[in-house]
Amino acid sequence: MVGLTSAAGLVGFLSEPDTELQIFALRKLNDEINSLWTEVAGSVGEIEALYEDEAFPERELAALVAAKVYYNLQEYNESMVFALGAGKLFNLDNEGEFEDTIISKCVDTYIALSAMFNPATPASTANQAPPQLTTAFPSTTNGATSTSAGLASPTTPFSQSTLPSRSLLSRQDSSTTFDPSLPGGGNAGVPGAHPSPLILQRGIQKQLHTVIEQLFERCYKEGRYYQVVGIAIEARNLEKLRQAILRASDDQAKNKAISREDSIDVGKDLMEYVLEICMGVVQERGLRNEILRLILDLLNDIPAPEYFSIAKCIVYLNESTMASDLLRRLVNKADPKSLAVAYQIAFDMYDNSTQEFLKKVRSNLPSASPPASETAGVSGTDGDNDPASATQPLLQDSNDTNDTATSINGASEKLAASSPEEQKAFDSIGEILQGTKTIELDLEFLYRNNHTDKNILNKIKDSLEARNSIFHTAVSLANAFMHAGTTNDRFFRDNLEWLGKAVNWSKFTATAALGVIHRGNLGQGQKLLEPYLPKDRIEGTNTGSAYSQGGSLYALGLIYANHEALALDLIRGHFKKATEEVVQHGGALGLGVAGMATGDQGIYEDLRNVLYADSALNGEAVGIAMGLIMLGTGNFQALEDMIQYAHETQHEKIVRGLALGMALIMYGRQETADELVNGLLDDPDPILRYGGIQTLALAYCGTGSNKAVRKLLHVAVSDVSDDVRRIAVMSLGFILFRKPNSVPRMVELLSESYNPHVRYGAAMALGISCAGTGLDEAIDLLEPMIKDPTDFVRQGALISLSMIMVQQNEAMNPKVGTIRKTLQKAIGDRHEDAMTKFGSAVSLGIIDAGGRNCTISLQTQTGNLNMAGIVGMAVFTQYWYWFPLTHFLSLSFTPTSVIALDQDLEVPNFKFHSATRPSLFDYPPEQEAKVEDAPEKVKTAVLSTTAQAKRRAQKKEKQQRRESMDIDHTPTTPKVGINEDKMDTDESALKVEGEKPESAEKDTEDPKATAAPEGLRKKMEKEKVGCELENMSRVLPAQLKFISFPDGRYEPVKKPTGGVILVIDNKPSESKSLMELKARKNVKPAAAPQTLQDRINDVYNLENNRTGATGVEASGAAAGAGVLNAMDEGGESAEEADVPREFEYHSDNEGEE
C-alpha cells in the first residue's frame, strides 16, 4: 500500500469534535510521522491539547505522536517528556533511532536529577566544613590580597575594579540553563542553584524512574552489569550501586550453566571494574570515599573475599586500624597461602602508603618488644606540639582520626601473638612495612642487572669542559642517573682528575650524586659517606669543604629517601649543629627527602627556626623541606606560618621555596586546596602565583580534573609572568599523567606558541605525562622542538624525549636510535649552547636510568599514585632555578623487575615464562667504542696548478721535438680529466689494500643507516616466540601481560604486576635452590685518604688501585673523598682580597685649564 503523501486531511481531523476521527488521525500520523512531520509540526499544539485533555481516551497515543514530532524538530527535552507521557506505548525493546535517543536522554536526565538531590559528602569531615586559613590572604578588592592587586589584576591587563572579567573561566556563571551532562547541572547540592527542569515542571518523575528500572532490568537479564554500575556511580546513587553488585552475585549463583569458578571470576571482574572507575574516573574525593566504603563493606561480606581489593580500599581511605586487623586476620589463619597473601599485602602497602600510615599499622601489630622509635608516638615526637586541629590526615575524616589515635595509644587494645610462628610472621610483616625488605631486593636487582654503557658516559665527560661549572654538574648528574641504585661509583675512582676540578656548588652536586648512586644501600650508606659528613671544627685543622659536607647530608637523605628509620636522627643532628649556610642547605634537603610525609612537628620547628634567620642561601631548601615533612597532611598551621613569612621576607629564593613547600603540603588534597590556590593566584607577587599553580597541580595530580585543567589553560594564556605561564602549561602533565594519550592533543597549539616559555612548558608536560610510554604522538611534537631557536626550549625537548624513551629499544620504537644519536650529537657540537648541552647530558643519563633497569613512573604497579615519584618530579622541575634539585628526579625511577619470594621471604632460583620474542623487550645494544687505527699512508695531493704546469711543459717539449725533427714517433701524453680545475691525486699513493672506491662508500653508507631496523625485523621473525627468564630479571610494564609461571612448583598469589611477587611452594617437601644476594656481600671500604700526599696522589691517579686492609678495591666514594673534601682555591677559609682602590678618571681637557 502506498503511503500518504500529505498530512493535510489528517491534521484537519484533529480539529473535529468527533473522538473517533481524532484517534484515527493520530494512529495514521503515528505510522507515517517520519515522512509527514514537517506538515504536522504546525499543529503540534493541537496534539498537546489532546494529551492534556484528561477526558480523551488515547492520551498516551497523542503523547507519542507529539514526542516524535519534537524528535524530528531536534527538541529532545520536549520529546523525552512526551515519550515518558506515552507510558506503555513507548516500547524500550523497539530498535530505532527515536527509541535510542529518548533512552539516552532519559539516562542523562536521571543522572542529573539524582545527582542534584544526592550531593557528595565533603571529603574533609562528615558534618563540618573544612577549616579555613585564618591569617592568609585578607581580601580587599575581588579577592585580591592588597589594593594594588585589586586595581591591577595579575592575570589580565584590565582593572578588575572597573571592568568585569572577560574570561568565561573566571566569571561566575549566571546562566540558568540546566545541563544534564554535568552532575546536578553543574551545581550539585547547592540550594537554589538549579533551574526547574522541564521534567520536574511536568511532574513525570515517576514515569522516568519506571523507564530507568526497565532499562536496568533488561541489563540484568542480558548480563550487562557494567552499564548499571556506570549509571549508578554517575548519578551518585550508592543504593543502586549496591543493588547492582548484589544482583550480579545472585544471578551468577543461580545460573546453573556457569561453573562456580567462573561465577567467582565474573564477580571479581565486576569489583575490579568498580574500583577502576572509582580511582580513575570519579574526580570528587568525597564521592570516591563513599564508594570505596561501600565496596569495602560488600567485599567483607563475600564468603571468599578478595583481599587485595580490600587492601587497596583500606590504603586509599587511610584506615590504618582496618589494615592491621586485615593482616592480623590473615596471619591467624595459619595456612601458607594466607601468610603469603598477608606478606603480599604488606609489600603493596609499602609501595602505596605514606610513612605516617605505615608507622600506625606497625604500631597496631603484635610485637614482643616494640622498638623505642615506635613508642615515641606516631609523628616521631611526644605529640604535644601537633594538635589534632592543625593537621588533617590525608583522605581521612576527623572522627576516624580520633578513633585511630585511640587505638594506637591504647595499650590494652594491642593483642599479643598466640604462638612463636605468628610472632615471627608479625615481625616479618613489620620489616616489610618498614621498607627494608623491598629496598634490599630492589638494590639487589639493580646491582645484578646493571647494563650501563660506560662509553656514553666517557664521551659525555670528554666532550664537556670540566672547568665549566655547568658542564661538570651535567656530567655528575648523568653519572648519577645512569648508575642510580646500582652502587657502582667506579666512575669517580677512574676520573679523580676530572673530579678534582669541581668547585663550590658543582662539588656539592657531585657529592650528592653518591646518594643517587647508592640509593637504598641502607647497610653501608652511612659508612660510605662518613668521610664527607660534617666534623667538629678543631682550631688549626682542616675539616674539609663545606660544599662536600652539605652535599653529603643531601646524599644521605637520598640514600634513605622516604625511609626515616635509620638516618633521620643523624641528619637532624648535623643540621641543628651546622653553622655554615651551605651545610644547612644540604641538611635541609636531606631531612626533607628522608622524612617525607612523616608530619614530624619537631623537625618542622627546627626547619622553621632556620628559616626565620632570613638567609637566602638556605631559605629555599628549608622551605622545600618544610613542605616535604608535612607532605599531604594539609597542616593549616604550617600553611599560615609559611604564607605569613612569604609576605614578610624580601628574598625571592625564600619565597620560591615556601611556595613549593605549600604545594607539597596540599599534595592530593583536591577540593581542600581550592581556597589556598585561589588566594595564591590572586597575589600580586608572581612567585606566589607560581606556587599557586604548583599547589593546583599537586592537589589534583593524577585526577584528570576538568576544573583544574581549565584553570591551568586559562592562566597559561593570560598571566603576565612568563614563569607562571610556563609552570601552568607544565602542570598539565601532573594532572593528566593517567591519560597520556590526551596530552599531545591538548598542548599541540601551545607547543607552537610565540612565547618560548610556553613552548618549554608544553615540552615538559609531554615528558611528565608520557614518561616511559614511547608515545608516537608526543615524539612527533617534540622532534621539531629540538631545532627550536631558543636554547632552553631545546633543552626541555631533549629532556622530555629521554623521559618518554626510557627503556625503549628499536623493536618497540624505531625512533629511539635516532634520538640517541641526536642527544650525543648535541653534546659534541661546538656551536651548541651550554644550556642545550646540559640538557643533552642529563637526557643521556635519564634514558639509561638505573643501569637501563628503571623507568619513570608517577603511579605504582597497582595503579595508585606514586607519592615519592610525583614529589621527585615536581621538585626536579625546579632545576630551572637551582641545579642541585635535579637529583630529585631519581625518586621517580622505578625498577622494572619481577622478584619472586616464597613464604619464607627467600628468593628461590627458578624460571618463569615470557610469551614474547626475546629481542622485543631486550636491552638496547651498547655503543661500540671507536678503536684508534694505525696511521695510514696519506694520499699525495697534486694541485691543479702543478698539473697544468706539467701539461704546458709537455706541450712545449712536444713542439720543440717537431721543430727539430729529431724524433719521428709521437710521444704518449697523460690523459687529462674532464674537469681540469679539479684537484688531482698521485695515483701511485692511492692504492691502499682493501680500500673501496668513493662511489662504493656512498652507495653503502645510506643503506647501512636504514638497515638496522630492517635487520632487527628479520632477526625477530627468525626468533622463536617465548623465552625463559630467571627470577629477579628485568620485565618491562608492557611485558607483564605476557608473563606466566608454567613451573608447577611455584604459583603466584596474584596476577603479576611487577616488583615483589609472593609465590606459593606447592612442593615444600622437596629441597629448594635459593639465589645468592650479591649486593649484600659487596662490602666497600669507606677509608678515605687523609694526608696531603694521599690527596695529591689521588688527583694524579697514582693510587687508583689502592686497597684497604682487607684487600678490597677502594670504592669511588672512598677514593673521591680526598678530592671533594679538599678546600677550593681561595676557598672558604681563605682571607678575603683587599678592596681595590678607587679608579681615578682623568679627562682630556684637564691639563688645559
Coordinates of N, CA and C in Angstrom, one line a residue, residues 173-292:
D173 N 29.2 31.9 36.7 CA 28.1 31.6 35.7 C 26.8 32.0 36.3
S174 N 26.2 33.0 35.6 CA 24.8 33.4 35.9 C 23.7 32.8 35.1
S175 N 24.1 31.8 34.3 CA 23.2 31.2 33.4 C 22.2 30.3 34.2
T176 N 21.0 30.2 33.8 CA 20.0 29.4 34.4 C 19.7 28.1 33.6
T177 N 20.6 27.8 32.7 CA 20.4 26.6 31.8 C 20.7 25.4 32.6
F178 N 19.9 24.4 32.5 CA 20.1 23.1 33.2 C 20.8 22.2 32.3
D179 N 22.0 21.8 32.7 CA 22.9 21.0 31.8 C 22.9 19.6 32.4
P180 N 22.1 18.6 31.8 CA 22.1 17.3 32.3 C 23.4 16.5 32.2
S181 N 24.3 17.0 31.4 CA 25.6 16.3 31.2 C 26.5 16.5 32.4
L182 N 26.3 17.6 33.2 CA 27.1 17.8 34.4 C 26.3 17.3 35.6
P183 N 27.0 16.7 36.6 CA 26.4 16.2 37.8 C 25.6 17.3 38.5
G184 N 24.3 17.1 38.7 CA 23.5 18.1 39.3 C 23.4 19.4 38.5
G185 N 23.5 19.3 37.2 CA 23.5 20.5 36.4 C 24.7 21.4 36.6
G186 N 25.8 20.8 37.2 CA 27.0 21.6 37.5 C 27.0 22.2 38.8
N187 N 25.9 22.1 39.6 CA 25.8 22.7 40.9 C 25.2 21.7 41.9
A188 N 25.7 20.5 42.0 CA 25.1 19.5 42.8 C 25.1 19.9 44.3
G189 N 24.0 19.9 44.9 CA 23.9 20.1 46.3 C 23.9 21.6 46.7
V190 N 23.9 22.5 45.8 CA 23.8 23.9 46.1 C 22.4 24.4 46.1
P191 N 21.8 24.8 47.3 CA 20.4 25.1 47.3 C 20.1 26.3 46.5
G192 N 19.0 26.2 45.7 CA 18.6 27.3 44.9 C 19.4 27.6 43.6
A193 N 20.4 26.7 43.4 CA 21.3 26.9 42.3 C 20.7 26.3 41.0
H194 N 19.7 25.4 41.1 CA 19.2 24.7 40.0 C 18.0 25.4 39.4
P195 N 17.9 25.4 38.1 CA 16.6 25.8 37.5 C 15.6 24.7 37.7
S196 N 14.4 25.0 37.2 CA 13.3 24.0 37.3 C 13.3 23.2 36.0
P197 N 13.8 22.0 35.9 CA 13.9 21.3 34.7 C 12.5 21.0 34.2
L198 N 12.4 20.8 32.9 CA 11.1 20.6 32.3 C 10.4 19.3 32.8
I199 N 11.2 18.3 33.1 CA 10.6 17.1 33.6 C 10.1 17.2 35.0
L200 N 10.6 18.2 35.8 CA 10.1 18.5 37.1 C 8.8 19.3 37.0
Q201 N 8.8 20.2 36.0 CA 7.6 21.0 35.8 C 6.4 20.1 35.4
R202 N 6.6 19.2 34.6 CA 5.5 18.3 34.1 C 5.1 17.2 35.1
G203 N 6.0 17.0 36.2 CA 5.6 16.0 37.2 C 5.6 14.6 36.7
I204 N 6.5 14.2 35.9 CA 6.5 12.8 35.4 C 7.8 12.1 35.9
Q205 N 8.3 12.5 37.1 CA 9.5 11.8 37.6 C 9.2 10.3 37.7
K206 N 7.9 9.9 38.1 CA 7.6 8.5 38.3 C 7.8 7.7 37.0
Q207 N 7.3 8.3 35.9 CA 7.5 7.6 34.6 C 9.0 7.5 34.3
L208 N 9.8 8.5 34.6 CA 11.2 8.4 34.3 C 11.8 7.3 35.1
H209 N 11.5 7.2 36.4 CA 12.1 6.1 37.2 C 11.6 4.7 36.7
T210 N 10.4 4.7 36.2 CA 9.9 3.4 35.6 C 10.7 3.0 34.4
V211 N 11.0 3.9 33.5 CA 11.8 3.6 32.3 C 13.2 3.2 32.7
I212 N 13.8 3.9 33.7 CA 15.2 3.5 34.2 C 15.2 2.1 34.8
E213 N 14.1 1.8 35.6 CA 14.1 0.5 36.2 C 13.9 -0.6 35.1
Q214 N 13.1 -0.3 34.1 CA 13.0 -1.3 33.0 C 14.3 -1.5 32.3
L215 N 15.0 -0.3 32.1 CA 16.3 -0.4 31.4 C 17.3 -1.2 32.3
F216 N 17.3 -1.0 33.6 CA 18.2 -1.8 34.5 C 17.9 -3.2 34.4
E217 N 16.6 -3.6 34.4 CA 16.2 -5.0 34.4 C 16.6 -5.6 33.1
R218 N 16.5 -4.9 32.0 CA 17.0 -5.5 30.8 C 18.5 -5.7 30.8
C219 N 19.2 -4.8 31.4 CA 20.6 -5.0 31.5 C 21.0 -6.2 32.4
Y220 N 20.2 -6.4 33.5 CA 20.5 -7.6 34.4 C 20.2 -8.9 33.6
K221 N 19.2 -8.9 32.8 CA 18.9 -10.1 32.1 C 19.9 -10.5 31.0
E222 N 20.5 -9.4 30.5 CA 21.5 -9.6 29.4 C 22.9 -9.7 30.0
G223 N 23.0 -9.6 31.3 CA 24.3 -9.7 32.0 C 25.2 -8.4 31.8
R224 N 24.6 -7.3 31.5 CA 25.4 -6.1 31.3 C 25.4 -5.3 32.5
Y225 N 26.1 -5.8 33.5 CA 26.1 -5.1 34.8 C 27.0 -3.9 34.8
Y226 N 27.9 -3.8 33.9 CA 28.8 -2.7 33.9 C 28.1 -1.4 33.6
Q227 N 27.1 -1.4 32.7 CA 26.3 -0.3 32.4 C 25.5 0.3 33.6
V228 N 24.9 -0.7 34.3 CA 24.2 -0.3 35.5 C 25.1 0.4 36.5
V229 N 26.3 -0.2 36.7 CA 27.3 0.3 37.7 C 27.7 1.7 37.3
G230 N 27.9 1.9 36.0 CA 28.4 3.2 35.5 C 27.3 4.3 35.7
I231 N 26.0 4.0 35.4 CA 25.0 4.9 35.6 C 24.8 5.3 37.1
A232 N 24.9 4.2 37.9 CA 24.7 4.5 39.4 C 25.8 5.4 40.0
I233 N 27.0 5.2 39.5 CA 28.1 6.0 40.0 C 28.0 7.4 39.5
E234 N 27.6 7.6 38.3 CA 27.4 9.0 37.8 C 26.3 9.7 38.5
A235 N 25.3 8.9 38.8 CA 24.1 9.5 39.5 C 24.3 9.7 41.0
R236 N 25.5 9.2 41.5 CA 25.7 9.3 42.9 C 24.7 8.5 43.7
N237 N 24.1 7.5 43.1 CA 23.1 6.7 43.8 C 23.8 5.4 44.3
L238 N 24.3 5.4 45.5 CA 25.0 4.3 46.0 C 24.1 3.1 46.3
E239 N 22.8 3.4 46.5 CA 21.9 2.3 46.8 C 21.8 1.4 45.5
K240 N 21.7 2.1 44.3 CA 21.6 1.4 43.1 C 22.9 0.6 42.8
L241 N 24.0 1.2 43.2 CA 25.3 0.6 43.0 C 25.4 -0.7 43.8
R242 N 25.0 -0.6 45.1 CA 24.9 -1.8 45.9 C 24.0 -2.9 45.3
Q243 N 22.8 -2.4 44.9 CA 21.9 -3.4 44.3 C 22.4 -4.1 43.1
A244 N 23.1 -3.3 42.2 CA 23.7 -3.9 41.0 C 24.8 -5.0 41.4
I245 N 25.6 -4.7 42.3 CA 26.7 -5.6 42.7 C 26.0 -6.9 43.3
L246 N 25.1 -6.7 44.2 CA 24.4 -7.9 44.8 C 23.6 -8.7 43.8
R247 N 23.0 -8.0 42.9 CA 22.2 -8.7 41.9 C 23.1 -9.5 41.0
A248 N 24.3 -9.0 40.6 CA 25.2 -9.7 39.8 C 25.7 -11.0 40.6
S249 N 25.9 -10.9 41.9 CA 26.3 -12.1 42.6 C 25.2 -13.1 42.7
D250 N 24.0 -12.6 42.9 CA 22.9 -13.6 43.0 C 22.6 -14.3 41.6
D251 N 22.7 -13.5 40.5 CA 22.4 -14.1 39.2 C 23.5 -15.1 38.9
Q252 N 24.7 -14.9 39.2 CA 25.8 -15.8 39.0 C 25.6 -17.1 39.8
A253 N 25.1 -16.9 41.0 CA 24.9 -18.1 41.9 C 23.8 -19.0 41.4
K254 N 22.7 -18.3 40.8 CA 21.5 -19.1 40.3 C 21.7 -19.7 39.0
N255 N 22.7 -19.2 38.2 CA 22.8 -19.7 36.9 C 23.5 -21.1 36.9
K256 N 22.8 -22.1 36.5 CA 23.3 -23.4 36.6 C 24.3 -23.7 35.5
A257 N 24.2 -22.9 34.4 CA 25.1 -23.3 33.3 C 26.5 -22.8 33.5
I258 N 26.8 -21.9 34.5 CA 28.1 -21.4 34.7 C 28.7 -22.1 35.9
S259 N 29.9 -22.5 35.9 CA 30.5 -23.2 37.0 C 30.8 -22.2 38.1
R260 N 31.1 -22.7 39.3 CA 31.3 -21.8 40.4 C 32.6 -21.0 40.3
E261 N 33.6 -21.6 39.7 CA 34.8 -20.8 39.5 C 34.6 -19.6 38.5
D262 N 33.8 -19.9 37.5 CA 33.5 -18.8 36.5 C 32.7 -17.7 37.2
S263 N 31.8 -18.0 38.1 CA 31.0 -17.0 38.7 C 31.8 -16.2 39.6
I264 N 32.8 -16.8 40.3 CA 33.7 -16.0 41.2 C 34.5 -15.1 40.3
D265 N 35.0 -15.5 39.2 CA 35.8 -14.6 38.3 C 35.0 -13.5 37.8
V266 N 33.7 -13.7 37.5 CA 32.8 -12.6 37.0 C 32.6 -11.6 38.1
G267 N 32.3 -12.0 39.3 CA 32.2 -11.1 40.4 C 33.4 -10.3 40.7
K268 N 34.6 -11.0 40.6 CA 35.9 -10.3 40.8 C 36.1 -9.3 39.8
D269 N 35.8 -9.6 38.5 CA 36.0 -8.6 37.4 C 35.1 -7.4 37.6
L270 N 33.9 -7.6 38.1 CA 33.0 -6.5 38.3 C 33.5 -5.6 39.4
M271 N 34.0 -6.2 40.5 CA 34.5 -5.4 41.6 C 35.8 -4.6 41.1
E272 N 36.6 -5.3 40.3 CA 37.8 -4.6 39.8 C 37.4 -3.4 38.9
Y273 N 36.3 -3.6 38.2 CA 35.8 -2.5 37.3 C 35.3 -1.4 38.1
V274 N 34.6 -1.7 39.2 CA 34.1 -0.6 40.1 C 35.3 0.2 40.7
L275 N 36.3 -0.6 41.1 CA 37.5 0.1 41.7 C 38.2 0.9 40.7
E276 N 38.3 0.4 39.4 CA 39.0 1.2 38.4 C 38.2 2.5 38.1
I277 N 36.9 2.4 38.0 CA 36.1 3.6 37.7 C 36.2 4.6 38.9
C278 N 36.2 4.0 40.1 CA 36.3 4.9 41.3 C 37.6 5.6 41.3
M279 N 38.7 4.9 41.0 CA 40.0 5.5 41.2 C 40.4 6.4 40.0
G280 N 39.9 6.0 38.8 CA 40.4 6.7 37.6 C 39.4 7.7 37.0
V281 N 38.1 7.6 37.3 CA 37.1 8.4 36.6 C 36.5 9.4 37.6
V282 N 36.1 8.9 38.8 CA 35.4 9.8 39.8 C 36.4 10.9 40.2
Q283 N 36.1 12.1 40.1 CA 37.0 13.2 40.4 C 36.8 13.8 41.7
E284 N 35.6 13.6 42.3 CA 35.3 14.2 43.6 C 35.7 13.3 44.7
R285 N 36.6 13.7 45.6 CA 37.2 12.9 46.6 C 36.1 12.4 47.6
G286 N 35.1 13.2 47.9 CA 34.1 12.8 48.9 C 33.3 11.6 48.3
L287 N 32.9 11.7 47.1 CA 32.1 10.6 46.5 C 33.0 9.4 46.3
R288 N 34.2 9.6 46.0 CA 35.1 8.4 45.9 C 35.3 7.7 47.2
N289 N 35.4 8.4 48.3 CA 35.5 7.8 49.6 C 34.2 7.0 50.0
E290 N 33.1 7.6 49.6 CA 31.8 6.9 49.9 C 31.7 5.6 49.1
I291 N 32.1 5.6 47.9 CA 32.1 4.4 47.0 C 33.0 3.4 47.6
L292 N 34.2 3.8 48.0 CA 35.2 2.8 48.5 C 34.7 2.2 49.8

